[in-house]
Amino acid sequence: MPDVFINYRTGDGEQFSATLESALSARFGADRVFRASKDIPPGAPFDQSLIHGVRRSGALLALIGPGWAQHPGLRRPEDWVRKEILEAFANGIRVIPILVGRRTERPSRDQLPDPLAHLADCQTLRYDHQSNAHDLKRIGDALATLVPELAASDKDRVKRRPDPGSTTNTSTGDNRGFLVQSDTVAGDINNNSPHHNGIHIGPSHRTVNQSGDGASYAEGDNTNHHTFGRKDDERR
């Protein structure tokens, strides 16, 4: 099932459509991305294939180049760029305009025929060849977030560190100097040393146990237990 439908006009965004399709296919799988020149077999009725492809998608990417809004085809009911976008609107499918080129502006309502006026209100993304990798990643990241079906096949997804339910850091022995812990902590934090200075910095909703001279700080709703040792001259 294609989850992304690439809508483009020949001569305006056509070259980028191939680049985008290749990048998204590498990230999510070729079967997840629909592009007409790739996905409609020879001899197949293209009109049915296009409408079916739009209806099965989770998002339609409308590639908008510099002359896109001025193209006379947008005013013709039989124009397929127009028909695909209207089909997506009619079926409640998210339409994401992709502005191709650094200087391409979002089309305003007065530049669009009335049936397409809603496109001017859709939040855009941008692609520029000078920031190719960054822009392609941003488009892919947005799709992975907005289309749940893509998340499971996202090869670039960030693997979150599992929360083991408890993290214990213990320092024993005669440690002189600083012991520092930062970042999120799950579980109790135990620093046991008669001579060290222990510092925890980071969000936590746990119990912080500090034994020995020094200080302990933990961001969040925590319970701090701090036991100070005797003075050096009393230890002798």
Short mmCIF file of C-alpha atoms in Angstrom, two decimals, residues 15-235:
data_model
loop_
_atom_site.label_atom_id
_atom_site.label_comp_id
_atom_site.label_asym_id
_atom_site.label_seq_id
_atom_site.Cartn_x
_atom_site.Cartn_y
_atom_site.Cartn_z
CA GLN A 15 13.24 16.22 -11.95
CA PHE A 16 12.86 16.63 -8.21
CA SER A 17 10.03 14.08 -8.18
CA ALA A 18 12.51 11.37 -9.15
CA THR A 19 15.01 12.51 -6.50
CA LEU A 20 12.30 12.60 -3.84
CA GLU A 21 10.87 9.24 -4.81
CA SER A 22 14.33 7.65 -4.68
CA ALA A 23 15.10 9.11 -1.23
CA LEU A 24 11.74 8.16 0.28
CA SER A 25 11.86 4.68 -1.25
CA ALA A 26 15.30 4.09 0.26
CA ARG A 27 14.00 5.17 3.66
CA PHE A 28 10.52 3.63 3.75
CA GLY A 29 10.49 1.06 0.94
CA ALA A 30 9.62 1.40 -2.76
CA ASP A 31 6.12 0.01 -2.26
CA ARG A 32 5.33 2.90 0.11
CA VAL A 33 5.85 5.66 -2.46
CA PHE A 34 3.65 6.27 -5.52
CA ARG A 35 4.96 8.14 -8.54
CA ALA A 36 3.03 7.80 -11.77
CA SER A 37 5.92 7.14 -14.14
CA LYS A 38 7.14 4.36 -11.83
CA ASP A 39 3.98 2.76 -10.55
CA ILE A 40 1.59 2.65 -13.51
CA PRO A 41 2.36 -0.41 -15.66
CA PRO A 42 2.35 -0.08 -19.46
CA GLY A 43 -1.16 -0.50 -20.85
CA ALA A 44 -2.86 0.09 -17.50
CA PRO A 45 -5.62 2.73 -17.39
CA PHE A 46 -3.72 5.64 -15.91
CA ASP A 47 -6.79 7.53 -14.75
CA GLN A 48 -7.97 4.69 -12.50
CA SER A 49 -4.43 4.05 -11.29
CA LEU A 50 -3.94 7.69 -10.29
CA ILE A 51 -7.24 8.00 -8.43
CA HIS A 52 -6.68 4.66 -6.71
CA GLY A 53 -3.14 5.71 -5.76
CA VAL A 54 -4.34 8.95 -4.19
CA ARG A 55 -7.12 7.26 -2.22
CA ARG A 56 -4.75 4.66 -0.78
CA SER A 57 -2.18 7.19 0.39
CA GLY A 58 -1.71 8.78 3.80
CA ALA A 59 -0.25 11.99 2.39
CA LEU A 60 0.02 13.70 -0.98
CA LEU A 61 3.15 15.72 -1.68
CA ALA A 62 2.34 18.52 -4.13
CA LEU A 63 5.61 19.61 -5.75
CA ILE A 64 5.39 23.34 -6.50
CA GLY A 65 8.06 24.87 -8.69
CA PRO A 66 8.54 28.54 -9.67
CA GLY A 67 5.87 28.56 -12.41
CA TRP A 68 3.44 26.11 -10.82
CA ALA A 69 0.67 28.52 -9.78
CA GLN A 70 0.69 30.29 -13.17
CA HIS A 71 0.28 27.12 -15.24
CA PRO A 72 -2.97 27.26 -17.22
CA GLY A 73 -3.65 23.59 -16.49
CA LEU A 74 -4.71 24.41 -12.93
CA ARG A 75 -7.80 26.16 -14.37
CA ARG A 76 -8.84 23.10 -16.38
CA PRO A 77 -11.03 20.46 -14.69
CA GLU A 78 -9.35 17.68 -16.70
CA ASP A 79 -5.83 18.61 -15.50
CA TRP A 80 -4.39 15.70 -13.53
CA VAL A 81 -2.26 17.75 -11.16
CA ARG A 82 -5.43 19.56 -10.15
CA LYS A 83 -7.58 16.40 -10.05
CA GLU A 84 -5.13 14.52 -7.79
CA ILE A 85 -5.00 17.36 -5.26
CA LEU A 86 -8.79 17.74 -5.25
CA GLU A 87 -9.18 13.97 -4.83
CA ALA A 88 -6.92 14.11 -1.78
CA PHE A 89 -8.93 16.99 -0.29
CA ALA A 90 -12.21 15.16 -0.95
CA ASN A 91 -10.96 12.06 0.87
CA GLY A 92 -9.48 13.83 3.88
CA ILE A 93 -5.91 13.01 2.85
CA ARG A 94 -3.22 15.40 4.06
CA VAL A 95 -1.78 17.55 1.27
CA ILE A 96 1.74 18.87 1.88
CA PRO A 97 3.00 21.48 -0.60
CA ILE A 98 6.73 21.12 -1.26
CA LEU A 99 8.22 24.39 -2.48
CA VAL A 100 10.94 23.46 -4.95
CA GLY A 101 13.76 25.99 -5.02
CA ARG A 102 14.96 28.62 -2.59
CA ARG A 103 12.91 31.43 -4.13
CA THR A 104 9.64 29.61 -4.75
CA GLU A 105 6.85 31.23 -2.75
CA ARG A 106 3.75 29.64 -1.27
CA PRO A 107 0.83 30.22 -3.69
CA SER A 108 -1.71 32.71 -2.39
CA ARG A 109 -5.46 32.22 -2.66
CA ASP A 110 -5.81 34.80 -5.40
CA GLN A 111 -3.24 32.90 -7.50
CA LEU A 112 -5.24 29.67 -7.36
CA PRO A 113 -8.54 28.63 -8.89
CA ASP A 114 -11.33 28.53 -6.30
CA PRO A 115 -11.42 24.70 -5.93
CA LEU A 116 -7.71 24.73 -5.01
CA ALA A 117 -7.80 27.78 -2.74
CA HIS A 118 -7.43 25.61 0.38
CA LEU A 119 -3.93 24.68 -0.80
CA ALA A 120 -2.79 28.19 0.16
CA ASP A 121 -3.62 27.40 3.80
CA CYS A 122 -1.60 24.16 3.95
CA GLN A 123 1.72 24.29 5.79
CA THR A 124 4.63 23.85 3.40
CA LEU A 125 8.03 22.22 3.33
CA ARG A 126 10.88 23.31 1.11
CA TYR A 127 13.45 21.56 -1.04
CA ASP A 128 16.52 23.27 -2.42
CA HIS A 129 19.30 21.43 -4.19
CA GLN A 130 21.93 23.35 -2.20
CA SER A 131 20.62 21.78 1.02
CA ASN A 132 19.67 18.50 -0.58
CA ALA A 133 20.41 16.05 2.25
CA HIS A 134 18.95 18.28 4.98
CA ASP A 135 15.73 18.99 3.08
CA LEU A 136 15.14 15.38 2.06
CA LYS A 137 15.64 14.27 5.65
CA ARG A 138 13.24 16.92 6.91
CA ILE A 139 10.56 15.80 4.45
CA GLY A 140 11.08 12.17 5.46
CA ASP A 141 10.98 13.04 9.18
CA ALA A 142 7.69 14.90 8.71
CA LEU A 143 6.13 11.97 6.87
CA ALA A 144 7.30 9.48 9.50
CA THR A 145 5.55 11.59 12.13
CA LEU A 146 2.36 12.35 10.22
CA VAL A 147 1.73 8.96 8.60
CA PRO A 148 1.76 6.24 11.30
CA GLU A 149 2.06 3.43 8.76
CA LEU A 150 5.44 4.75 7.66
CA ALA A 151 6.96 4.74 11.14
CA ALA A 152 7.19 0.95 11.27
CA SER A 153 9.22 0.81 8.05
CA ASP A 154 11.35 3.89 8.70
CA LYS A 155 14.97 2.83 8.34
CA ASP A 156 16.20 6.15 9.70
CA ARG A 157 14.11 6.16 12.83
CA VAL A 158 15.96 7.07 16.00
CA LYS A 159 16.25 4.18 18.42
CA ARG A 160 15.30 5.40 21.83
CA ARG A 161 17.20 4.14 24.78
CA PRO A 162 15.04 1.71 26.73
CA ASP A 163 14.01 2.74 30.22
CA PRO A 164 15.18 -0.15 32.41
CA GLY A 165 13.03 1.10 35.29
CA SER A 166 15.99 1.62 37.60
CA THR A 167 19.43 3.11 37.30
CA THR A 168 21.81 2.91 40.23
CA ASN A 169 25.20 4.58 40.25
CA THR A 170 27.35 3.58 43.18
CA SER A 171 30.79 4.87 44.05
CA THR A 172 32.65 3.15 46.88
CA GLY A 173 36.07 3.53 48.37
CA ASP A 174 38.10 6.58 49.13
CA ASN A 175 37.34 8.73 46.05
CA ARG A 176 38.68 12.25 46.25
CA GLY A 177 37.39 14.68 43.64
CA PHE A 178 34.14 15.05 41.77
CA LEU A 179 31.69 12.44 40.56
CA VAL A 180 29.31 13.92 37.96
CA GLN A 181 26.21 12.41 36.38
CA SER A 182 24.02 14.15 33.81
CA ASP A 183 21.02 13.43 31.56
CA THR A 184 17.75 11.71 32.39
CA VAL A 185 17.84 9.15 35.18
CA ALA A 186 15.31 6.40 35.81
CA GLY A 187 15.60 4.79 39.19
CA ASP A 188 17.40 5.68 42.39
CA ILE A 189 20.78 7.39 42.34
CA ASN A 190 23.21 6.22 45.00
CA ASN A 191 26.60 7.79 45.54
CA ASN A 192 28.37 6.22 48.50
CA SER A 193 31.81 7.54 49.26
CA PRO A 194 33.20 9.21 52.38
CA HIS A 195 35.30 11.78 50.55
CA HIS A 196 33.78 12.53 47.15
CA ASN A 197 31.80 15.45 45.85
CA GLY A 198 28.83 14.05 43.91
CA ILE A 199 26.79 15.98 41.45
CA HIS A 200 23.75 14.78 39.48
CA ILE A 201 22.32 17.14 36.88
CA GLY A 202 19.34 16.17 34.79
CA PRO A 203 15.61 15.46 34.89
CA SER A 204 14.58 12.77 37.34
CA HIS A 205 11.61 11.73 39.43
CA ARG A 206 13.57 9.43 41.67
CA THR A 207 15.32 9.17 44.99
CA VAL A 208 18.80 10.65 45.17
CA ASN A 209 21.02 9.26 47.93
CA GLN A 210 24.26 11.08 48.66
CA SER A 211 26.72 9.91 51.31
CA GLY A 212 29.80 11.94 52.05
CA ASP A 213 30.80 15.56 51.80
CA GLY A 214 29.57 17.32 48.72
CA ALA A 215 26.38 18.34 47.00
CA SER A 216 23.63 16.67 45.02
CA TYR A 217 21.18 18.31 42.65
CA ALA A 218 18.49 16.59 40.60
CA GLU A 219 15.96 18.34 38.42
CA GLY A 220 12.34 17.25 38.84
CA ASP A 221 10.13 15.91 41.61
CA ASN A 222 12.69 14.07 43.67
CA THR A 223 13.52 12.94 47.17
CA ASN A 224 17.05 13.88 48.23
CA HIS A 225 18.82 12.07 51.08
CA HIS A 226 22.20 13.58 51.87
CA THR A 227 24.50 12.36 54.69
CA PHE A 228 27.57 14.46 55.45
CA GLY A 229 30.76 12.92 56.78
CA ARG A 230 32.89 14.18 59.65
CA LYS A 231 35.51 16.86 59.31
CA ASP A 232 38.95 15.74 58.19
CA ASP A 233 40.54 16.43 61.58
CA GLU A 234 37.90 14.24 63.23
CA ARG A 235 38.73 11.32 60.91
#
